[in-house]
Each structure stands twice: as structure tokens, then as C-alpha cells.
Short mmCIF file of C-alpha atoms in Angstrom, two decimals:
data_model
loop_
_atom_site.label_atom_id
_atom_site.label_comp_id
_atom_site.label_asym_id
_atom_site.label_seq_id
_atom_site.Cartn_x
_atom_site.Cartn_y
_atom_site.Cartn_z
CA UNK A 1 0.00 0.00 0.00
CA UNK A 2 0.99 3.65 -1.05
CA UNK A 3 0.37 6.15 1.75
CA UNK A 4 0.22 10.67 1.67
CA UNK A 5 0.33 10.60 -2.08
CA UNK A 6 -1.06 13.72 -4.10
CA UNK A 7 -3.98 12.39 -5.55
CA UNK A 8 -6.32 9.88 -3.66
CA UNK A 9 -8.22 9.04 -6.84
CA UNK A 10 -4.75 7.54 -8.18
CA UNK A 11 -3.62 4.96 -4.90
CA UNK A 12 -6.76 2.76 -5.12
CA UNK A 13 -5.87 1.87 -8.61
CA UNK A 14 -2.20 1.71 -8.19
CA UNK A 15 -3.58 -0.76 -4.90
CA UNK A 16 -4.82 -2.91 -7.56
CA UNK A 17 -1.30 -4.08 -8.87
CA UNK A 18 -0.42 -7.84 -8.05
CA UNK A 19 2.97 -9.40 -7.93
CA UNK A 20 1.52 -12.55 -7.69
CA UNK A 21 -0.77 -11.89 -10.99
CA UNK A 22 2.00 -10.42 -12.51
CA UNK A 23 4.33 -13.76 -11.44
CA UNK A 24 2.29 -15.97 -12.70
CA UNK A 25 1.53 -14.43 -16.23
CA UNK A 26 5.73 -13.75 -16.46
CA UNK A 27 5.94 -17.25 -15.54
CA UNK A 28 3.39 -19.21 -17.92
CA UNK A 29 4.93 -16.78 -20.66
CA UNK A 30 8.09 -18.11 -20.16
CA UNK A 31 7.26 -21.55 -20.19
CA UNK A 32 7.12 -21.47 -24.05
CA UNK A 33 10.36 -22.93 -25.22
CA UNK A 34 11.18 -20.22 -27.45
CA UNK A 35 8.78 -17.25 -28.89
CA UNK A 36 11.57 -16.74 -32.21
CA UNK A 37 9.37 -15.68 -34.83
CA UNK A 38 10.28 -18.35 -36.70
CA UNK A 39 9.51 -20.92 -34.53
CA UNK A 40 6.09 -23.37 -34.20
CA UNK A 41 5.50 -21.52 -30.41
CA UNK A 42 5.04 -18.09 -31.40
CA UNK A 43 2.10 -18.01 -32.88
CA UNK A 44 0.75 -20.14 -29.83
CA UNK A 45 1.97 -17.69 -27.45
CA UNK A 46 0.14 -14.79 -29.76
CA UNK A 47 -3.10 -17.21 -28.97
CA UNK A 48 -2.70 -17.78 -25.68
CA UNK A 49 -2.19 -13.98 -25.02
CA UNK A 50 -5.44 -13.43 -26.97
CA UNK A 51 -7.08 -15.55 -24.67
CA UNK A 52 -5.91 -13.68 -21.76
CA UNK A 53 -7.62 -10.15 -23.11
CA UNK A 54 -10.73 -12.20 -23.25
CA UNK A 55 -10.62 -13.88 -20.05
CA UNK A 56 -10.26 -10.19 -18.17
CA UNK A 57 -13.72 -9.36 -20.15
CA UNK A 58 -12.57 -7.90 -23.30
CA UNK A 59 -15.01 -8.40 -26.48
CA UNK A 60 -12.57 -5.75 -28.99
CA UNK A 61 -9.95 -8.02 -29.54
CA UNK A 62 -8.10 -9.62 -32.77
CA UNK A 63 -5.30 -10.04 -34.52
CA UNK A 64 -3.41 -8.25 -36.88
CA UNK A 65 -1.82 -10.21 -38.99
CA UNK A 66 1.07 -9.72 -41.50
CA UNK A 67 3.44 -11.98 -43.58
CA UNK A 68 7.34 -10.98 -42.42
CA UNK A 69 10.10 -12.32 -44.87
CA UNK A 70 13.02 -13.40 -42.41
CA UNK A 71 16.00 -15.22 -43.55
CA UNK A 72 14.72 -15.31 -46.70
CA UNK A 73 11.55 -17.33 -45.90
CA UNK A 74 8.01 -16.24 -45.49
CA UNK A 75 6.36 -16.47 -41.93
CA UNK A 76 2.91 -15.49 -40.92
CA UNK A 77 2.40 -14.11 -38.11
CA UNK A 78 0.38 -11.55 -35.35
CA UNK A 79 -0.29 -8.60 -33.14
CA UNK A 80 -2.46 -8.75 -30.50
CA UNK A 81 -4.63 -5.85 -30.43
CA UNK A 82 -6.93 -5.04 -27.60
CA UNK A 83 -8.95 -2.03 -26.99
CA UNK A 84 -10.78 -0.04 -24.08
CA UNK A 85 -13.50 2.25 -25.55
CA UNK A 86 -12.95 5.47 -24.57
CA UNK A 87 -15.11 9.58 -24.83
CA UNK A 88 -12.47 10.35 -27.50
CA UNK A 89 -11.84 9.16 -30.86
CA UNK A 90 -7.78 9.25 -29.54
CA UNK A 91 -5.49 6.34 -28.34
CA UNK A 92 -3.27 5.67 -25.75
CA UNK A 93 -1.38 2.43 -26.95
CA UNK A 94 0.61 0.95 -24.49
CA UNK A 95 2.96 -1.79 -26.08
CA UNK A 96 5.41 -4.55 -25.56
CA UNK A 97 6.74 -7.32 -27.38
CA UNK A 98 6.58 -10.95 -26.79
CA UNK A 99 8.78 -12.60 -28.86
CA UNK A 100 12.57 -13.67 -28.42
CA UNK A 101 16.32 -14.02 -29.90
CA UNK A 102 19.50 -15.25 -28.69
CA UNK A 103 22.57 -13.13 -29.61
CA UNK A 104 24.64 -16.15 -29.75
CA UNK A 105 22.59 -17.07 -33.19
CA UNK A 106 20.00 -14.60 -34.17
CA UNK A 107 18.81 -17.38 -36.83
CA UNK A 108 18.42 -20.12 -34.22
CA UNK A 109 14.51 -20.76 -33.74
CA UNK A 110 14.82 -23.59 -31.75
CA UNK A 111 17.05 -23.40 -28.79
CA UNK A 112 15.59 -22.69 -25.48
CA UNK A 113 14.86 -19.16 -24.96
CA UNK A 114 12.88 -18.01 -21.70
CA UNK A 115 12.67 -13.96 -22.44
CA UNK A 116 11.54 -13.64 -18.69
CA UNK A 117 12.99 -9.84 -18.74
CA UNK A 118 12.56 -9.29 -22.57
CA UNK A 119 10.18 -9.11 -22.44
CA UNK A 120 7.55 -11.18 -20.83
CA UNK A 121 8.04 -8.82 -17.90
CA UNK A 122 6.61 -5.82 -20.26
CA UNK A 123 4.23 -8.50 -21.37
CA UNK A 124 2.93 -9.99 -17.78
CA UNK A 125 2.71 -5.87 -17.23
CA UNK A 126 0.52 -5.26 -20.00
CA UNK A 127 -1.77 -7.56 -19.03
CA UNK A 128 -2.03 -6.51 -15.37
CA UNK A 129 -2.67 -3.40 -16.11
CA UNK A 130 -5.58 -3.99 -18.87
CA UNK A 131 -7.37 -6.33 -16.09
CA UNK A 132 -7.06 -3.33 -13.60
CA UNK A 133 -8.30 -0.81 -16.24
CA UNK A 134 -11.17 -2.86 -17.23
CA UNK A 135 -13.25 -2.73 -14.44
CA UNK A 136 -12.37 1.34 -14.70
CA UNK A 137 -15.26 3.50 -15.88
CA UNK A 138 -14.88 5.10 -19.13
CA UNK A 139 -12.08 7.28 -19.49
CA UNK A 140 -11.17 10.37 -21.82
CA UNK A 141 -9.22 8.51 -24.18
CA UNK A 142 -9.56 5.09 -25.68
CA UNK A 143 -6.91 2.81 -24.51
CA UNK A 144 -5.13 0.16 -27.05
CA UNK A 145 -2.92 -2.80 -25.57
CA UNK A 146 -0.47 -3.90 -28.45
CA UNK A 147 1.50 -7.10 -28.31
CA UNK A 148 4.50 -7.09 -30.85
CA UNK A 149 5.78 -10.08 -32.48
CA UNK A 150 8.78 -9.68 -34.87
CA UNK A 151 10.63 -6.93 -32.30
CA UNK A 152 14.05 -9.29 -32.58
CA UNK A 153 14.48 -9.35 -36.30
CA UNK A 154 13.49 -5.63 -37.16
CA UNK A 155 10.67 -4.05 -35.56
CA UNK A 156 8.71 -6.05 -37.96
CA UNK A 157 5.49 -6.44 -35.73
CA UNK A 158 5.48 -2.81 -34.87
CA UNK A 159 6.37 -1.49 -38.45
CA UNK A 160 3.43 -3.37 -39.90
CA UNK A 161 0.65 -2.17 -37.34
CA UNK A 162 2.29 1.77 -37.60
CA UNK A 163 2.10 1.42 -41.16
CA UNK A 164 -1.70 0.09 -40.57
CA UNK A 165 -2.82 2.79 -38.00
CA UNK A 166 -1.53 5.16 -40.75
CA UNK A 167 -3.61 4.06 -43.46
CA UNK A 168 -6.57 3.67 -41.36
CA UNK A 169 -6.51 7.27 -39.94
CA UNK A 170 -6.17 5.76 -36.43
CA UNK A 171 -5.57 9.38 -33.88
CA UNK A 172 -2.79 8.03 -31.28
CA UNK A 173 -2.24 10.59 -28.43
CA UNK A 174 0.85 9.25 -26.41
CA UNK A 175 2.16 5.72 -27.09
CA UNK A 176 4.28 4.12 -23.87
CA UNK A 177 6.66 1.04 -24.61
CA UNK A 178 7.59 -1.24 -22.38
CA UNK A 179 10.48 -2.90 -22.94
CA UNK A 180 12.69 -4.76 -20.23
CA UNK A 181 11.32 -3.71 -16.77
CA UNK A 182 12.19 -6.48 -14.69
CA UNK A 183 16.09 -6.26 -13.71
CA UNK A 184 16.91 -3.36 -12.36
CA UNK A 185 20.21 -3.12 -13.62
CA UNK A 186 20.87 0.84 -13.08
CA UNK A 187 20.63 0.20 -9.09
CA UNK A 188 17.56 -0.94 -6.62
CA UNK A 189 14.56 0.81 -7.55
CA UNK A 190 15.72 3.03 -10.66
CA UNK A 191 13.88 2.64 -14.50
CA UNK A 192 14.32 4.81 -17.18
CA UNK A 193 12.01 6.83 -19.18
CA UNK A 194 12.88 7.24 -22.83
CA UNK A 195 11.52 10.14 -24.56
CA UNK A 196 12.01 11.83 -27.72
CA UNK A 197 14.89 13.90 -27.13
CA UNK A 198 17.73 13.96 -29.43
CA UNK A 199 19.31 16.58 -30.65
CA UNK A 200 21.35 16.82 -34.00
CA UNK A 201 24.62 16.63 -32.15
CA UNK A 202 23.62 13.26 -30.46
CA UNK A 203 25.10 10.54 -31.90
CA UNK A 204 21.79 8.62 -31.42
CA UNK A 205 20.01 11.36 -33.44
CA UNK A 206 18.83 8.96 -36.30
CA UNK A 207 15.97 7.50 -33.82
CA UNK A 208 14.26 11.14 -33.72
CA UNK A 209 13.04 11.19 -37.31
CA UNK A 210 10.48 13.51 -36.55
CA UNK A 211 11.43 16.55 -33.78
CA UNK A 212 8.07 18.04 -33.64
CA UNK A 213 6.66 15.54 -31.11
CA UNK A 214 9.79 15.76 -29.16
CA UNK A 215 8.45 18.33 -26.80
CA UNK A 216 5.26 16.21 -26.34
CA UNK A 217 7.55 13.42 -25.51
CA UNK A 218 9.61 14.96 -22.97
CA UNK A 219 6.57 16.65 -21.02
CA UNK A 220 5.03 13.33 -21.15
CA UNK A 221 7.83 11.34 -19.69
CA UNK A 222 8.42 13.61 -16.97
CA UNK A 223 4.49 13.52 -16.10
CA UNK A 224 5.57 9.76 -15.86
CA UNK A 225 9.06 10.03 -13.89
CA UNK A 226 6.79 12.08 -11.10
CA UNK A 227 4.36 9.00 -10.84
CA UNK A 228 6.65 6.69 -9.13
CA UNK A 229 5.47 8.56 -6.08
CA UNK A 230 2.62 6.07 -6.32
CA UNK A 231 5.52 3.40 -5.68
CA UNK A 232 8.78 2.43 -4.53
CA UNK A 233 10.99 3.50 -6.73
CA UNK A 234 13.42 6.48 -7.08
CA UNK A 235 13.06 9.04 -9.48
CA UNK A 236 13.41 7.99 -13.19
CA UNK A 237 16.36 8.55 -15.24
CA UNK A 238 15.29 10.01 -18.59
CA UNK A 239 17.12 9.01 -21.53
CA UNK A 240 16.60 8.61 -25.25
CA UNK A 241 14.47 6.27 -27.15
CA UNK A 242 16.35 3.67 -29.00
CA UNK A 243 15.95 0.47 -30.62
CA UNK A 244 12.32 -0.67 -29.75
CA UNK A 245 8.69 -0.32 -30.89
CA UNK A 246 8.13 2.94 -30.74
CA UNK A 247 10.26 3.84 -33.62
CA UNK A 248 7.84 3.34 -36.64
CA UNK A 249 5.30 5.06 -35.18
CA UNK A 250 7.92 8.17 -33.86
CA UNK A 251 8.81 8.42 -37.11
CA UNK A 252 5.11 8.53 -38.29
CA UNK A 253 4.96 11.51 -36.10
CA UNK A 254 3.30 10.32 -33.24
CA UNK A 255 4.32 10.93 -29.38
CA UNK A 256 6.19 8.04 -28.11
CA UNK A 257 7.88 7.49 -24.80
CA UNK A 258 8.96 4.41 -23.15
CA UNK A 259 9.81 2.64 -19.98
CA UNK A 260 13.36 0.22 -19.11
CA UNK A 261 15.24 -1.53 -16.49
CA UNK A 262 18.52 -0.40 -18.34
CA UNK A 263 19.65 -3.90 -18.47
CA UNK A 264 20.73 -4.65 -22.11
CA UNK A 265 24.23 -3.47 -21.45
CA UNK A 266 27.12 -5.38 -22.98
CA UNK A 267 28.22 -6.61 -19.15
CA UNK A 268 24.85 -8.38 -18.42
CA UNK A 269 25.23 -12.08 -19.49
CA UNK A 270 21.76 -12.75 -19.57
CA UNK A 271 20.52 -10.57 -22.52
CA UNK A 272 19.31 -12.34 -25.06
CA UNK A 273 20.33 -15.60 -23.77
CA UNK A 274 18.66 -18.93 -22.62
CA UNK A 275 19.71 -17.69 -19.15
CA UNK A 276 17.09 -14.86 -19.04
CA UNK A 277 14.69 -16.60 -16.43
CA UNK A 278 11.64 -15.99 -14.32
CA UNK A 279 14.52 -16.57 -11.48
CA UNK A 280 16.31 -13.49 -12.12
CA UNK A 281 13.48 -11.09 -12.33
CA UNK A 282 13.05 -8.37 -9.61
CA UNK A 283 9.23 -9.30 -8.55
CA UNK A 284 8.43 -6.04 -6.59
CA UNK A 285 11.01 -3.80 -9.19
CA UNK A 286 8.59 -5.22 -11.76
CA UNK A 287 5.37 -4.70 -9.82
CA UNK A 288 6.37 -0.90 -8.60
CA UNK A 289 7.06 0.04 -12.70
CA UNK A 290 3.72 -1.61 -13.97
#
């Protein structure tokens, strides 16, 4: 429980977050032998995800799917889309991906590989916070939870559904990543909040393809850096946005920030490895950033 915190509307809701829900989604998750998107399990980890939207209560739910050429081969595979009607014709999409790679062989789509950290934990999040936010009453803006496959071998997932919400005039007012936010690899109780911030001198200026929504961006993520007063952890680090989901649809123009543990450094030997396990996730790190 969350005591003397600004707004008394907020720490009910935030009261609502389970470790043990979010344990035992990270868990079951991880129990596929691999989600490579060229193995047989991910598109039975796509279902089983589905399934999880509709067991909360969900009825706007489905996939979109899209054929992704990947080692010169042809694989079919999905998105999970699910949506919370909202008063506005706007989206807040909050994202993760769900499928994994080992660095060892980025082909390799049959070893084991767990992806407890990445990134069932922004997975197992997800879906905590859609059951939480169902039972919610209507809010100002409608509310899409994405599920990306494809993240390890391009952004494929994510390039195909920006691509989609472009032709389909789809109005997305903030869009929040999670990506790795399990490990707190920074130091007990610090995550980073990526927003749109480069600058031309940046050396990681070719992720900010689009600097009008930068100041968006950076007020957004530092409204979220002051909302882990609803939890445990210290103040955020912001940083940059790099190499995730958000990209295609940055580059689309939209406002995109994200959230990270900061533990895909070269010095952590579990990144994309079969070591990445349920074992090594921080349960109540990973509860305080959902």
C-alpha cells in the first residue's frame, strides 16, 4: 500500500497491482520454449495472449496479422490488439513485445529461450494493467494494448501495425513502450524513461526522425518520472528512445515514450540468452514500474 500521495483518486488503482498476478503471467509466458518468430510456439503464445484479453472481459480483440520475410523465408504471423473504448476518438497504446532471440545465433529458432525480462516482464505488465483498467469506468481517451511479435528481427510487428494505424486514420495521443522492466540493472529501484529527445549533435540522433513531437515526448515522460510517487521507486532517469517499438510510429509523427530496467548493457550475461529466467526477475522492481 501507497500512503500521503497527491492524488487519492490515483492509490486505489495503483492498490490494484499484483505481484503474484504479474508472477504468474511472467511465468506461464516463459514456459514457451522459445517465442523466435520463426519458430512453431510463437504463434501459440500470440493465442494464448489473446485468450488472456478475453478472459479479463474484453469483447474488442483480434489479430493483426502480416506476412514478415526473415532469412529469406516467409512467416505469418500476429499482433495482438486489444482495446478499451474510450469519450475520444484518440489512443493511448501501451505496447510490448513478446517474442525472443538469442545473440549467440540470431537465426536459431529452436534453442531454449525463456525472455523472462525481454520481455515477458513488459508483457505480464501489460496484461495486469488492462485487467485493472477494465473494471475502470470510461475514461477520456480510448486505450489500445499492443503485443509485438517480430521486435528481434526488425521491428517487424510494430512497423506493420504503424504502417496500418496510418492508413486507417487511427488518432494516437501518447504511445508508452515497455520494454525490459524487470532487472533493475541501473541500481535498486531506478527505471528509465525514454523520450524523444535527441538533438542533431547526439550521436543517437537517427531514432528522432520527426522533432516536432519531441516536446510532447519529454513533457510526457516527466508527467511519468513524477508518478513513481505512487511506488517504490526512485526518481526515473530520462534518456533517449532507442531500438524498440516505438520507432515506426515516432517516425510517423506520433508521441512516443517508453519505460526500461537499463539492463541490455554489454556486461549483463543474460541478454538475449537462454539464461534470461523468471529466477532473475526483480518481482516487486517489476510490480512498482507496472
Amino acid at each position: 500500500k501507497f500512503e500521503n500521495k497527491l492524488d487519492q483518486g490515483i492509490v486505489p488503482i495503483v492498490d490494484q497491482v499484483s505481484l503474484d498476478n504479474i508472477k504468474i503471467k511472467l511465468n506461464y509466458l516463459s514456459q514457451f520454449h522459445n517465442r523466435h518468430s520463426k519458430s512453431t510456439h510463437i504463434n501459440k503464445a500470440a493465442d494464448w495472449l489473446m485468450n488472456e484479453f478475453k478472459n479479463i472481459g474484453y469483447h474488442d480483440v483480434y489479430f493483426d496479422n502480416y506476412k514478415a520475410y526473415i532469412d529469406n523465408c516467409s512467416y505469418n504471423l500476429k499482433n495482438d490488439i486489444c482495446t478499451k473504448e474510450g469519450n475520444d476518438n484518440k489512443y493511448i497504446l501501451i505496447c510490448a513485445h513478446y517474442d525472443t532471440i538469442l545473440n549467440i545465433n540470431l537465426k536459431d529458432a529452436i534453442s531454449r529461450a525463456p525472455g523472462a525480462n525481454d520481455n515477458a516482464s513488459g508483457v505480464s505488465a501489460i496484461l495486469e494493467i488492462a485487467r485493472i483498467l477494465y473494471n475502470q469506468p470510461q475514461m477520456k481517451y480510448s486505450i489500445q494494448f499492443v503485443l509485438f511479435s517480430g521486435e528481434e528481427r526488425g521491428l517487424l510487428g510494430s512497423e506493420h501495425y504503424a504502417q496500418y494505424v496510418k492508413e486507417n486514420g487511427i488518432q494516437i495521443f501518447r504511445l508508452i513502450n515497455l520494454d525490459m522492466i524487470g532487472n533493475p540493472f541501473l541500481g535498486s529501484g531506478i527505471v528509465v524513461v525514454e523520450v524523444d529527445n535527441y538533438d542533431d549533435k547526439d550521436d543517437k540522433c537517427r531514432y528522432n526522425k520527426v522533432k516536432q513531437n519531441d516536446k510532447d515526448s519529454i513533457e510526457c515522460g516527466t508527467l511519468m518520472a513524477k508518478m513513481s510517487m505512487y511506488t517504490d521507486l526512485k526518481p526515473p532517469l530520462l534518456k533517449h528512445i532507442y531500438g524498440s517499438d516505438y520507432e515506426h510510429f515516432e517516425a510517423k509523427g506520433h508521441v512516443v515514450i517508453g519505460a526500461y530496467d537499463g539492463s541490455a548493457e554489454d556486461e549483463n550475461p543474460h541478454y538475449h540468452s537462454a539464461t534470461d529466467t523468471p529466477d532473475l526477475i526483480n518481482w516487486n522492481y517489476l510490480t512498482s514500474v507496472t
